[in-house]
GROMACS .gro file of C-alpha atoms in nm:
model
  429
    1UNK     CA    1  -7.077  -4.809   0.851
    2UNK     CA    2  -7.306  -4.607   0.590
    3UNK     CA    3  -7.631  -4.532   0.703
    4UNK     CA    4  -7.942  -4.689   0.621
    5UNK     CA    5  -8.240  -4.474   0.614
    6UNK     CA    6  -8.604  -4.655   0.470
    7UNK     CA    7  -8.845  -4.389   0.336
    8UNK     CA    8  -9.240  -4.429   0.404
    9UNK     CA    9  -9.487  -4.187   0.451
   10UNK     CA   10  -9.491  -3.833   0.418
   11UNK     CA   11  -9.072  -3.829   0.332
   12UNK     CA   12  -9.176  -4.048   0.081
   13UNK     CA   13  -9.409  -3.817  -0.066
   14UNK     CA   14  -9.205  -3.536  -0.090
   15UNK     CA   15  -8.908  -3.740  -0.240
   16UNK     CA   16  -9.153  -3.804  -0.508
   17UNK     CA   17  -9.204  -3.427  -0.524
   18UNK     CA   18  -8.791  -3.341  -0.531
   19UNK     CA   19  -8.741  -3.599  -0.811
   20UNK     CA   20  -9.012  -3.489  -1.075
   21UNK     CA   21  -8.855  -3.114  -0.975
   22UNK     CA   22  -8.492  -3.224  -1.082
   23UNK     CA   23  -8.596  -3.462  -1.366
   24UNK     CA   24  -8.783  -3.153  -1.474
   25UNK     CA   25  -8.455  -2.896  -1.457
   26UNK     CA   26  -8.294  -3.224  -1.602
   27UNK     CA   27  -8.434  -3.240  -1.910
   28UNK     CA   28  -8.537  -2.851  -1.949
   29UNK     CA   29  -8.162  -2.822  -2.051
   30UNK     CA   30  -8.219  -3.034  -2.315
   31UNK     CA   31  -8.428  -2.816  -2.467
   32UNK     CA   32  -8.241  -2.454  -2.418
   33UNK     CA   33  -8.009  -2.670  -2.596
   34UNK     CA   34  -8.214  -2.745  -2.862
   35UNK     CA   35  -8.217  -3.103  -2.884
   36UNK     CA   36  -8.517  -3.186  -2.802
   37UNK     CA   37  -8.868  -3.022  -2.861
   38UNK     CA   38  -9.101  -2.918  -2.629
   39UNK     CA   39  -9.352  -3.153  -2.720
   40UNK     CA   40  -9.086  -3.461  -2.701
   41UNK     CA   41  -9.014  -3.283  -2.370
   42UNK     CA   42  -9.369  -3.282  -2.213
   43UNK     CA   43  -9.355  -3.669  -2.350
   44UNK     CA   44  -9.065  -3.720  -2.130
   45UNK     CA   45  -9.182  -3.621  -1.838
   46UNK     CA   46  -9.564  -3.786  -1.877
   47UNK     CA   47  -9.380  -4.131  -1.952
   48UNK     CA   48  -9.118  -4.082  -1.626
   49UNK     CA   49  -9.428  -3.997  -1.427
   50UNK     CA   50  -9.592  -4.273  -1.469
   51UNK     CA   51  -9.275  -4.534  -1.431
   52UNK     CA   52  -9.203  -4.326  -1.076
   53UNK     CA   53  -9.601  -4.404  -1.034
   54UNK     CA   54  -9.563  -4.801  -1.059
   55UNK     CA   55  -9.291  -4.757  -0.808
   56UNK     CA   56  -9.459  -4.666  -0.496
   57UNK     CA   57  -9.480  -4.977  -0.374
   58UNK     CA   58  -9.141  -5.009  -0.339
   59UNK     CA   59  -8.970  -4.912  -0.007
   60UNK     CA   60  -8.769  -4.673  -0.035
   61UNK     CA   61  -8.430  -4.698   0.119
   62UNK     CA   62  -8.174  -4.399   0.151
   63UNK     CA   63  -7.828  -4.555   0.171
   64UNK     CA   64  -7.554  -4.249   0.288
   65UNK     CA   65  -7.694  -3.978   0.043
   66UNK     CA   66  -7.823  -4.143  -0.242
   67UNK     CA   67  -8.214  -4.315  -0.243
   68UNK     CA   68  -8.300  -4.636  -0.410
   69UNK     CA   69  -8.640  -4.642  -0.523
   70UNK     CA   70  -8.583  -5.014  -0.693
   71UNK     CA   71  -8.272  -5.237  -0.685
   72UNK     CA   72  -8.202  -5.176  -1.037
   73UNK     CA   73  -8.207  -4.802  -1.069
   74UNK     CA   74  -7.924  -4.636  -0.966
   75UNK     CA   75  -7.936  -4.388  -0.637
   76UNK     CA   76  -8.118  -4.053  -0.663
   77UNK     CA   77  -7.973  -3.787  -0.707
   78UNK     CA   78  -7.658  -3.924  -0.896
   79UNK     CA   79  -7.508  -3.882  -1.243
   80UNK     CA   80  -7.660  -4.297  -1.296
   81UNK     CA   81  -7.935  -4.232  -1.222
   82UNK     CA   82  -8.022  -3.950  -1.491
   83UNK     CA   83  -7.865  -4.205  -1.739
   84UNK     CA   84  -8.139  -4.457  -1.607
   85UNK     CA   85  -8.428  -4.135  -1.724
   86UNK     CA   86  -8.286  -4.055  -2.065
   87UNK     CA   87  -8.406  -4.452  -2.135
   88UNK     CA   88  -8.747  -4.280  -2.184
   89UNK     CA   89  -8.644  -4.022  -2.408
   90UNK     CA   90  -8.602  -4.256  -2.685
   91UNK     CA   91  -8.860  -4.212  -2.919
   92UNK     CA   92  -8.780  -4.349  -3.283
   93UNK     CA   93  -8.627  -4.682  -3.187
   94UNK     CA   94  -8.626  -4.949  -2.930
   95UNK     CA   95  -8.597  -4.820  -2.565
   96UNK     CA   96  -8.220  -4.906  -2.482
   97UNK     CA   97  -8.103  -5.147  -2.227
   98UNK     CA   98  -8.032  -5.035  -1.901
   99UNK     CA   99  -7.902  -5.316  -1.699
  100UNK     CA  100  -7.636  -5.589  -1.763
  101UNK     CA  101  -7.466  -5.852  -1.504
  102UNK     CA  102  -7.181  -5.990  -1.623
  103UNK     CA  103  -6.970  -6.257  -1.501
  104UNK     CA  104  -6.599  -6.190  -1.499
  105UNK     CA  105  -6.473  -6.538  -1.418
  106UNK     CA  106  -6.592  -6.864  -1.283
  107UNK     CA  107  -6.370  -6.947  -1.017
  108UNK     CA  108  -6.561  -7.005  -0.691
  109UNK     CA  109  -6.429  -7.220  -0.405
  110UNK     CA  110  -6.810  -7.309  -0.345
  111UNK     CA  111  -7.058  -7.582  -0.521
  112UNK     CA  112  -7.412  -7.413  -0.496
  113UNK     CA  113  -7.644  -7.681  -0.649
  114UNK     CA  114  -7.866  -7.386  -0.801
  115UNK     CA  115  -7.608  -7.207  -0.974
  116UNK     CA  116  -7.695  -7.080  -1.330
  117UNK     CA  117  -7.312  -7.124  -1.453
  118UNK     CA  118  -7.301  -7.439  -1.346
  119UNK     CA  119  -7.229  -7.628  -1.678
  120UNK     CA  120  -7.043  -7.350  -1.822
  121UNK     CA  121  -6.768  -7.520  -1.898
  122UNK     CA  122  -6.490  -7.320  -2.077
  123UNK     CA  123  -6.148  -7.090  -1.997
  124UNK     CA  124  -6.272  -6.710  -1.903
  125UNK     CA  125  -6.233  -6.473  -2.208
  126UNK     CA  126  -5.978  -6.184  -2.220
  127UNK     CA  127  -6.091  -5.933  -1.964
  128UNK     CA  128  -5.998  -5.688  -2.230
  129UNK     CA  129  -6.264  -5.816  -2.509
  130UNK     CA  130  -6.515  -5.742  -2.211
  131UNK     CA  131  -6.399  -5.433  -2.116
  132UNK     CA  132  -6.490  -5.307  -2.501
  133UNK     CA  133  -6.811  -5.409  -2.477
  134UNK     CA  134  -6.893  -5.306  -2.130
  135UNK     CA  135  -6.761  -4.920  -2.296
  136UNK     CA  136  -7.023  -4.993  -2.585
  137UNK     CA  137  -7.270  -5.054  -2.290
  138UNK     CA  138  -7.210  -4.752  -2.097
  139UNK     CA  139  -7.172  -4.499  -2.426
  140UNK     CA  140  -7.519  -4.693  -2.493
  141UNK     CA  141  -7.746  -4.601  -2.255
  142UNK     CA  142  -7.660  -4.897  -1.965
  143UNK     CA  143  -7.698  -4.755  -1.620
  144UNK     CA  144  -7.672  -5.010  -1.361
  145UNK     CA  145  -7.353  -5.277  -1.367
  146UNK     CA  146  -7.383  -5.550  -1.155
  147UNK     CA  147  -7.004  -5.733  -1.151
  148UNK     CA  148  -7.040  -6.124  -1.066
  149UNK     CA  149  -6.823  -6.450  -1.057
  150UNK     CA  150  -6.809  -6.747  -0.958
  151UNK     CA  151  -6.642  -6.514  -0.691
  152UNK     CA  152  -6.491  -6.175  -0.859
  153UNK     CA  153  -6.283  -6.111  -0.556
  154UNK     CA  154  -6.037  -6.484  -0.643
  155UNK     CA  155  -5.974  -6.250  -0.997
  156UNK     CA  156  -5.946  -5.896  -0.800
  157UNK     CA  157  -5.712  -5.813  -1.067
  158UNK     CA  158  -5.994  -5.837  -1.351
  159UNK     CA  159  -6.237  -5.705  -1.112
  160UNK     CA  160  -6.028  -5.379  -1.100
  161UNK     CA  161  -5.996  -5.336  -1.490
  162UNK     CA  162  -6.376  -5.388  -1.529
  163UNK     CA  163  -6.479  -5.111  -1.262
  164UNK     CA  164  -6.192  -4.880  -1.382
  165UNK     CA  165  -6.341  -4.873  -1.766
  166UNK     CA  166  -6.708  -4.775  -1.558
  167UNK     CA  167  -6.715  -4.397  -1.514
  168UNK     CA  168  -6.978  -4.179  -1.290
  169UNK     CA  169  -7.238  -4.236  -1.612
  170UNK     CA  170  -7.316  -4.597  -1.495
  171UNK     CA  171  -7.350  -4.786  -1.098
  172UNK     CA  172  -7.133  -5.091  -1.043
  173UNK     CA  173  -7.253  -5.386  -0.847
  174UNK     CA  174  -7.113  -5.642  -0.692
  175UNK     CA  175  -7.198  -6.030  -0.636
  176UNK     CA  176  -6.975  -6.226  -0.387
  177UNK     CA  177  -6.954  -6.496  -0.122
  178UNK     CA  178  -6.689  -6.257   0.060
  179UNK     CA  179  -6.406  -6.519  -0.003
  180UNK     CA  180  -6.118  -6.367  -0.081
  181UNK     CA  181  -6.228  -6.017   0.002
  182UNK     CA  182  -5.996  -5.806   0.216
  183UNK     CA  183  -5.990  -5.424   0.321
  184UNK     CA  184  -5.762  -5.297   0.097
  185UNK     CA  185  -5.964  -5.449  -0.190
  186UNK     CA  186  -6.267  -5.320  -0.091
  187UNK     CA  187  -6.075  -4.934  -0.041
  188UNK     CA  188  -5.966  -4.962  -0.360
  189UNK     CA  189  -6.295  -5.082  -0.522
  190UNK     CA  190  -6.431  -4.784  -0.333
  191UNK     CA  191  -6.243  -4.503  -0.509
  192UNK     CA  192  -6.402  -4.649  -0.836
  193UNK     CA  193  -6.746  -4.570  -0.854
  194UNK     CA  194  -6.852  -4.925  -0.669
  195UNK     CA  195  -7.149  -4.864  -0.505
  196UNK     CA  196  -7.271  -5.183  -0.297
  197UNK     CA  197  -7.202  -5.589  -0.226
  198UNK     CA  198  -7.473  -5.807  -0.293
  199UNK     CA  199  -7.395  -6.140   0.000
  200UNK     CA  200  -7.603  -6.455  -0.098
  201UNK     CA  201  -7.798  -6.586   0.223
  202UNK     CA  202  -8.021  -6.853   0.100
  203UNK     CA  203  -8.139  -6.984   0.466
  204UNK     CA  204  -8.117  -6.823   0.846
  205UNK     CA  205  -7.937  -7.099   0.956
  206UNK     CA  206  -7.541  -7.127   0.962
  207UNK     CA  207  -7.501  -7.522   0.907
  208UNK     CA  208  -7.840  -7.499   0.638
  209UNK     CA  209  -7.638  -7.254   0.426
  210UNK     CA  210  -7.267  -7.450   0.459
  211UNK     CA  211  -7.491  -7.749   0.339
  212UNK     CA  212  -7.630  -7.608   0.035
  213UNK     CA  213  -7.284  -7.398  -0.050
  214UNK     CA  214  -7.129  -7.712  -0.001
  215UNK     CA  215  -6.853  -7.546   0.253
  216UNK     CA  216  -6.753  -7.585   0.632
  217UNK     CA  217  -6.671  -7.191   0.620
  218UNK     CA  218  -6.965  -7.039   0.324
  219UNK     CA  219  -7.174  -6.870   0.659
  220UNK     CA  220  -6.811  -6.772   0.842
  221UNK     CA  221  -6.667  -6.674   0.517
  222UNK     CA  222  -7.046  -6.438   0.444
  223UNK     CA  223  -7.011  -6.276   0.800
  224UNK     CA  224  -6.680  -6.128   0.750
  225UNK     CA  225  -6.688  -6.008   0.386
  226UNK     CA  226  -6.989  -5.834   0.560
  227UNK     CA  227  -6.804  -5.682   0.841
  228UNK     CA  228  -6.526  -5.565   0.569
  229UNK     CA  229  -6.795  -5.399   0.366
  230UNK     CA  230  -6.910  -5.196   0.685
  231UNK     CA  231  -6.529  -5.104   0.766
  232UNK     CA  232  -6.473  -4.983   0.438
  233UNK     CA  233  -6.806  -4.782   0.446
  234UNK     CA  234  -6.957  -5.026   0.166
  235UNK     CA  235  -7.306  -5.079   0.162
  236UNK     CA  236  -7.434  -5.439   0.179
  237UNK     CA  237  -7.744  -5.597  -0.004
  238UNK     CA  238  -7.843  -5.976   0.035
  239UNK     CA  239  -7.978  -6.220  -0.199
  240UNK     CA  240  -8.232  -6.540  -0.110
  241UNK     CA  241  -8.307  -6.791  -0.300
  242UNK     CA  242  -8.607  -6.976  -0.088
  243UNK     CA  243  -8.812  -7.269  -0.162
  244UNK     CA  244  -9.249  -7.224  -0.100
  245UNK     CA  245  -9.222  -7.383   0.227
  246UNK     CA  246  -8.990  -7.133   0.414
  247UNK     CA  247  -9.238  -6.856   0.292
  248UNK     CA  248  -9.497  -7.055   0.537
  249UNK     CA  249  -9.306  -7.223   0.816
  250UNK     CA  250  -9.155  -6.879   0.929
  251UNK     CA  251  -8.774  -6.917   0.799
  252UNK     CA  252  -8.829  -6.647   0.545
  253UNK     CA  253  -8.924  -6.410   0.875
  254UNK     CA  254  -8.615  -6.520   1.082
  255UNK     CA  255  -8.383  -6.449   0.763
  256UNK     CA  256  -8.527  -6.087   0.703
  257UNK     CA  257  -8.471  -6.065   1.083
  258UNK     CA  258  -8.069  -6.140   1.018
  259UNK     CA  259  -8.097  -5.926   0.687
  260UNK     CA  260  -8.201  -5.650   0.939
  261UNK     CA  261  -7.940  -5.697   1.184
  262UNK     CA  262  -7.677  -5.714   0.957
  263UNK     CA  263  -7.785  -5.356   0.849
  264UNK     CA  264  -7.879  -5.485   0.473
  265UNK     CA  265  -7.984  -5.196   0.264
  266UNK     CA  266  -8.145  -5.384   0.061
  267UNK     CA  267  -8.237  -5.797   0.026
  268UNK     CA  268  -8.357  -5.926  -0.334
  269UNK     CA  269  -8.571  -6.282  -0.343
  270UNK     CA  270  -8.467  -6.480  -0.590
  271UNK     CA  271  -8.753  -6.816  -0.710
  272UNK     CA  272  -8.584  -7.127  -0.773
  273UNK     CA  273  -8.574  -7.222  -1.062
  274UNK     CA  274  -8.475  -7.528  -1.350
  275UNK     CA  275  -8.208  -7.336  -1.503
  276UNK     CA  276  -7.839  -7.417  -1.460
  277UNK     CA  277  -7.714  -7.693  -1.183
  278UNK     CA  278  -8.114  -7.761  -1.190
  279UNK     CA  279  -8.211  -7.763  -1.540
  280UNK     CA  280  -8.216  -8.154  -1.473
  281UNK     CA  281  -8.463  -8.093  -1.145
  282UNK     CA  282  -8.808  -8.006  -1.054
  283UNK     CA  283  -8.798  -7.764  -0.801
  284UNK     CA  284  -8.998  -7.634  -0.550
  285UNK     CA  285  -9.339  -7.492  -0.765
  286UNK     CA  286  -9.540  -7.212  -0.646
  287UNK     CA  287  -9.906  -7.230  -0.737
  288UNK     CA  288 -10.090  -6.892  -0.783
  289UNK     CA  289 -10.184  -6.912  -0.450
  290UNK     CA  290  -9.812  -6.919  -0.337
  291UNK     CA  291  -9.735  -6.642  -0.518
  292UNK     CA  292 -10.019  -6.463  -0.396
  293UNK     CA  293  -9.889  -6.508  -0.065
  294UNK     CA  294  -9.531  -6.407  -0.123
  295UNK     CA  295  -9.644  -6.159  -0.276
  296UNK     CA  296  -9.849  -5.993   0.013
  297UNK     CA  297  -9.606  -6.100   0.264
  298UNK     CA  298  -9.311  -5.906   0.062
  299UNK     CA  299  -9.591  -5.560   0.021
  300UNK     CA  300  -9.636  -5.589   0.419
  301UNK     CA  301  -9.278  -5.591   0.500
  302UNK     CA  302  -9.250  -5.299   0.252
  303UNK     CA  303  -9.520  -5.070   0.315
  304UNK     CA  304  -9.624  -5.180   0.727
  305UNK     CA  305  -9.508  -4.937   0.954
  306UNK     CA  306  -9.417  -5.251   1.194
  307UNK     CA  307  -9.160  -5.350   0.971
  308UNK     CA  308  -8.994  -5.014   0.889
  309UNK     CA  309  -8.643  -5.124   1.028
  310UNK     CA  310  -8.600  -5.386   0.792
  311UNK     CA  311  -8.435  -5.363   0.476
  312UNK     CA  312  -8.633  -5.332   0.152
  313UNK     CA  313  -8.731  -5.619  -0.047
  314UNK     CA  314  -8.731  -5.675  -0.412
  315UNK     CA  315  -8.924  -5.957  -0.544
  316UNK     CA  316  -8.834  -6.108  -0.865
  317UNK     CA  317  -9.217  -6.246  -0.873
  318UNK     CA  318  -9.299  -5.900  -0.825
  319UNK     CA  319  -9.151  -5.715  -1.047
  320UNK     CA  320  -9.172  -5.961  -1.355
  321UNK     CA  321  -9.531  -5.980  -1.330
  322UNK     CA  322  -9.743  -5.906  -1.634
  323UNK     CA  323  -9.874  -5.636  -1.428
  324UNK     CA  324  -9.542  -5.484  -1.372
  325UNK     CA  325  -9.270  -5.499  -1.617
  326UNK     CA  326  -9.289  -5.878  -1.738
  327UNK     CA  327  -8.990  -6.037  -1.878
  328UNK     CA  328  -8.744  -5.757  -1.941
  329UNK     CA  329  -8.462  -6.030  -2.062
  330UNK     CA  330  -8.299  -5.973  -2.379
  331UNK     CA  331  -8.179  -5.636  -2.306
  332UNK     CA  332  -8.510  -5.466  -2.291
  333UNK     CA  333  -8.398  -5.398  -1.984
  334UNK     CA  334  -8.125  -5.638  -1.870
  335UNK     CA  335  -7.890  -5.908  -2.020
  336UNK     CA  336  -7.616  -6.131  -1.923
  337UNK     CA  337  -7.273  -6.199  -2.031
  338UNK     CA  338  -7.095  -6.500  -1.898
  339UNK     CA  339  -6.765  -6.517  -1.834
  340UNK     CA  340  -6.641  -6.688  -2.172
  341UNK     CA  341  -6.820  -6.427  -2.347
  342UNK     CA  342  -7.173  -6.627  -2.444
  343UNK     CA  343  -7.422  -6.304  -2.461
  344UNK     CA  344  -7.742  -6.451  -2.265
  345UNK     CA  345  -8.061  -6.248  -2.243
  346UNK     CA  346  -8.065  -6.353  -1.891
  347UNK     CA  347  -7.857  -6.569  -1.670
  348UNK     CA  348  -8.158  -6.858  -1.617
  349UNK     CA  349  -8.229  -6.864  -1.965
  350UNK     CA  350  -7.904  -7.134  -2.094
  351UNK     CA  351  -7.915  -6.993  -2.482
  352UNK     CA  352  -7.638  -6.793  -2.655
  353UNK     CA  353  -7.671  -6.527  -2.896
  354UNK     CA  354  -7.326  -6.524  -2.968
  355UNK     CA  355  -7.001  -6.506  -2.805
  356UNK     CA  356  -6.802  -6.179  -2.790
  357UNK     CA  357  -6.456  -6.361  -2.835
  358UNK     CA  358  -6.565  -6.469  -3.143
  359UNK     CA  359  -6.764  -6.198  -3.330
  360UNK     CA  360  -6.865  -5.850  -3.238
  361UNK     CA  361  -7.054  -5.747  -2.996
  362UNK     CA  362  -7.245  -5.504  -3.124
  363UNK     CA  363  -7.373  -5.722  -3.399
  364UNK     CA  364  -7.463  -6.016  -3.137
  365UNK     CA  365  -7.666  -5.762  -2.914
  366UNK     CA  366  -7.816  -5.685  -3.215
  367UNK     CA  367  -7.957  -5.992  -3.310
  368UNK     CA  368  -8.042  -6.072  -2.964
  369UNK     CA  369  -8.269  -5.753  -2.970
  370UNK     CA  370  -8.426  -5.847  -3.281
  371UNK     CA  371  -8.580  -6.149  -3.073
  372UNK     CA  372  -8.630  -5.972  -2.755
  373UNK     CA  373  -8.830  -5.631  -2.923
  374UNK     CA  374  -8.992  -5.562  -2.580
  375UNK     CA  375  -9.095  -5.712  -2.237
  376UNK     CA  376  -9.352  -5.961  -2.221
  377UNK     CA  377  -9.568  -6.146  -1.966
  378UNK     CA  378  -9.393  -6.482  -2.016
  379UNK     CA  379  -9.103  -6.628  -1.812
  380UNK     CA  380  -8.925  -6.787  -2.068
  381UNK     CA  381  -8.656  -6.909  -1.846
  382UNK     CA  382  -8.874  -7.135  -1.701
  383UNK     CA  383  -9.127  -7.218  -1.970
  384UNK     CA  384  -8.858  -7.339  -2.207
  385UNK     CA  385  -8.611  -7.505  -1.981
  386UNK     CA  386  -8.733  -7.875  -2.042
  387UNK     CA  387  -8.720  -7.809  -2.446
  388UNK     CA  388  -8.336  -7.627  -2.296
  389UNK     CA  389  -8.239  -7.981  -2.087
  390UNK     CA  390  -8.379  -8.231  -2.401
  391UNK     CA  391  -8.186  -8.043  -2.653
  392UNK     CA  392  -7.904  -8.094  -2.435
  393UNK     CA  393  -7.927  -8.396  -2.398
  394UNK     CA  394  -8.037  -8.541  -2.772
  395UNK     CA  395  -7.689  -8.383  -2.879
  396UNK     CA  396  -7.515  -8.491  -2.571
  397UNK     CA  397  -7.373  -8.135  -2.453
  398UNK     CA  398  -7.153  -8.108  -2.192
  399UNK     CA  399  -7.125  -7.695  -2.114
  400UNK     CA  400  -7.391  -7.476  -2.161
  401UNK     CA  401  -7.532  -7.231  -2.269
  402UNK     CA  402  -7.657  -7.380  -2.592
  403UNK     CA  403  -7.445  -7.239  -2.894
  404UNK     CA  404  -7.638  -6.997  -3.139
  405UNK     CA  405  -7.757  -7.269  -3.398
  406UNK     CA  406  -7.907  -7.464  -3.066
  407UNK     CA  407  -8.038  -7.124  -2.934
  408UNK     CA  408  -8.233  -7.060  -3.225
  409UNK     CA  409  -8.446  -7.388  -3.217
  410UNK     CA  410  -8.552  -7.271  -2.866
  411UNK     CA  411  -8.655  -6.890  -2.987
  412UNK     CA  412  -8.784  -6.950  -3.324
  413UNK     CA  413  -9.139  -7.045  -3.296
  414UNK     CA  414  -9.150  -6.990  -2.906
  415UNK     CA  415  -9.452  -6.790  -2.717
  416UNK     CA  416  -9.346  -6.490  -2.489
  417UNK     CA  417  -9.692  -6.389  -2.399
  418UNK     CA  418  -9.864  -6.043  -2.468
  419UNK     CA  419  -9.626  -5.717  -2.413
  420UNK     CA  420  -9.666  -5.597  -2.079
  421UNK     CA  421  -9.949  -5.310  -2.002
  422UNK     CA  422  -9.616  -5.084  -1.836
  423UNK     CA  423  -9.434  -5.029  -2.124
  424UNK     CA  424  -9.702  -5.006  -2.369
  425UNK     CA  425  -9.809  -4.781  -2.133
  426UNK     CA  426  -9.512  -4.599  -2.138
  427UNK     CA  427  -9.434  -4.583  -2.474
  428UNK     CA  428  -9.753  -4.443  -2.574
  429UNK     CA  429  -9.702  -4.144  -2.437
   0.00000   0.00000   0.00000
């Protein structure tokens, strides 16, 4: 089983002192090589300062010799994550994308009710069309890979292909349920450059989650693709998707509880949301005020000496804040690709740029980026996802997302809100 270490306190400090050393010998190569300036240089390092400074209230987790300081930046010290810095040494253009999930087929022997790909209806594209763009992606700039289904482990063949076209440049990801998932799999998924498994546990109980994953085995079928990860020396990471109430009636606590024991490096919360299998339904809403309290009870669990044995959390409401980074859809930061090939700025927002099987991808990413120039306070994914369901339902579509010409009525004259303060911050530097 890897080892889990959470950093707080005074290791945490002087992590922060080791990384702004190495970022420094990093990028001081870059100039002995003259390809960058001095000035640009000294730029560098003021705007990676102040992105490791909006960081710190993160915990910190060390998983075997690499430490995450977020759940989308690759471990420190690794070649991924010094692709993840050279983002901010892009001056005269947009700052590239870092992140993409992508879904390499949607076979699942579950029936989630929340699930985003939920009417996307459609055969999954050549693995090989994907595997060119994922190449663009990584020659790019991307940094962080995170490798989804339906369940990726029914397809282990595709699976393979995608992690084998990932070198040590980039960290791969990856989303299952644990069905299908064996030890020799997960050995050979090891050898290329895969660095966790992200387990969905969207309630404490055993018969609560077989309800919602519509399955007899979904909690059996979690607990052993666990236990396989630890055998193989895999870490593991959890996802939650909670309604407001558990946040108050004390599930949330008895889930971080099994997130602990399981030895979770790392659990991400996930809000509900109308997008997908629930574009059609109004789901739980969180006032301010329930945010607020998420909020605090996430920054206690993270920062409370008390609760320095359980795993790390990253908060969705968190980190998209207008405080924080916003919206970072649109590959700003992260995108999606489904697995027929629609390019989606995110997978809750059901629009379509384009599809890769049918024109090229770097002119679809392109076009998507035109939209998406930087992060903004708005969720769009939820703001827009009535005007989503009713022009769905005027032209009577059955898969989703909506095609390009659809897409466009929805991002045309739509509102994302002001930039966030963090990259403006950033890129004034």
């Amino acid at each position: 089983m890897v080892n889990i270490q959470n950093i707080q306190g005074i290791n945490k400090y002087f992590l922060n002192i080791r990384i702004k050393i190495s970022v420094l010998y990093y990028f001081l190569k870059f100039i002995l090589h003259k390809k960058i300036t001095v000035n640009l240089f000294i730029r560098i390092l003021k705007r990676l300062n102040y992105f490791l400074s909006t960081l710190q209230h993160n915990k910190f987790v060390k998983i075997g010799n690499k430490t995450r300081l977020g759940l989308y930046i690759p471990g420190y010290p690794s070649n991924a994550f010094y692709t993840a810095c050279r983002k901010f040494a892009v001056f005269n253009e947009k700052l590239p994308n870092t992140t993409v999930l992508l879904s390499i087929t949607k076979a699942c022997r579950f029936d989630c009710p929340h699930c985003y790909q939920k009417n996307d209806l459609g055969k999954d594209m050549d693995i090989n069309t994907l595997i060119n763009a994922v190449k663009i992606l990584q020659d790019s700039g991307t940094a962080f890979f995170n490798i989804e289904g339906g369940e990726p482990f029914l397809v282990y063949d595709r699976l393979k292909k995608v992690c084998e076209s990932i070198d040590s440049r980039s960290e791969i990801w990856i989303n299952s349920t644990g069905d299908a998932m064996d030890l020799d799999k997960l050995n050979g998924l090891k050898k290329l450059n895969v660095t966790a498994i992200m387990f969905s546990l969207h309630s404490p109980y055993p018969e609560k989650l077989n309800e919602f994953m519509r399955s007899e085995i979904a909690w059996e079928t979690m607990r052993n693709g666990i236990a396989l990860c630890h055998k193989a020396d895999i870490p593991v990471a959890l996802n939650t998707c909670l309604p407001k109430e558990d946040f108050y009636n004390g599930n949330f606590q008895k889930l971080m509880d099994i997130a602990r024991d399981l030895n979770a490096s790392i659990i991400q919360i996930i809000k509900p949301k109308s997008t997908g299998g629930w574009l059609n339904t109004d789901v739980s809403h969180f006032s301010q005020d329930d945010l607020d309290h998420v909020k605090k009870t996430v920054n206690l669990y993270n920062n409370d000496k008390k609760y320095k044995s359980y795993p790390s959390i990253s908060a969705q409401i968190i980190e998209e804040d207008e405080n924080m980074f916003g919206c970072t859809a649109g590959g700003t930061d992260r995108f999606y690709i489904n697995a027929k090939g629609d390019v989606q700025p995110c997978e809750f927002l059901n629009i379509s740029f384009g599809n890769i099987q049918e024109e090229n991808f770097e002119t679809i990413y392109k076009r998507m980026r035109n939209v998406f120039n930087e992060p903004c306070e708005c969720w769009v994914c939820e703001t827009y996802c009535k005007e989503i369901l009713k022009i769905k339902n005027e032209n009577n579509i059955k898969s989703l997302p909506l095609d390009t010409i659809l897409s466009e009525q929805i991002y045309k004259n739509w509102n994302r809100g002001r930039s966030t303060k963090l990259y403006k911050k950033i890129e004034s530097f």
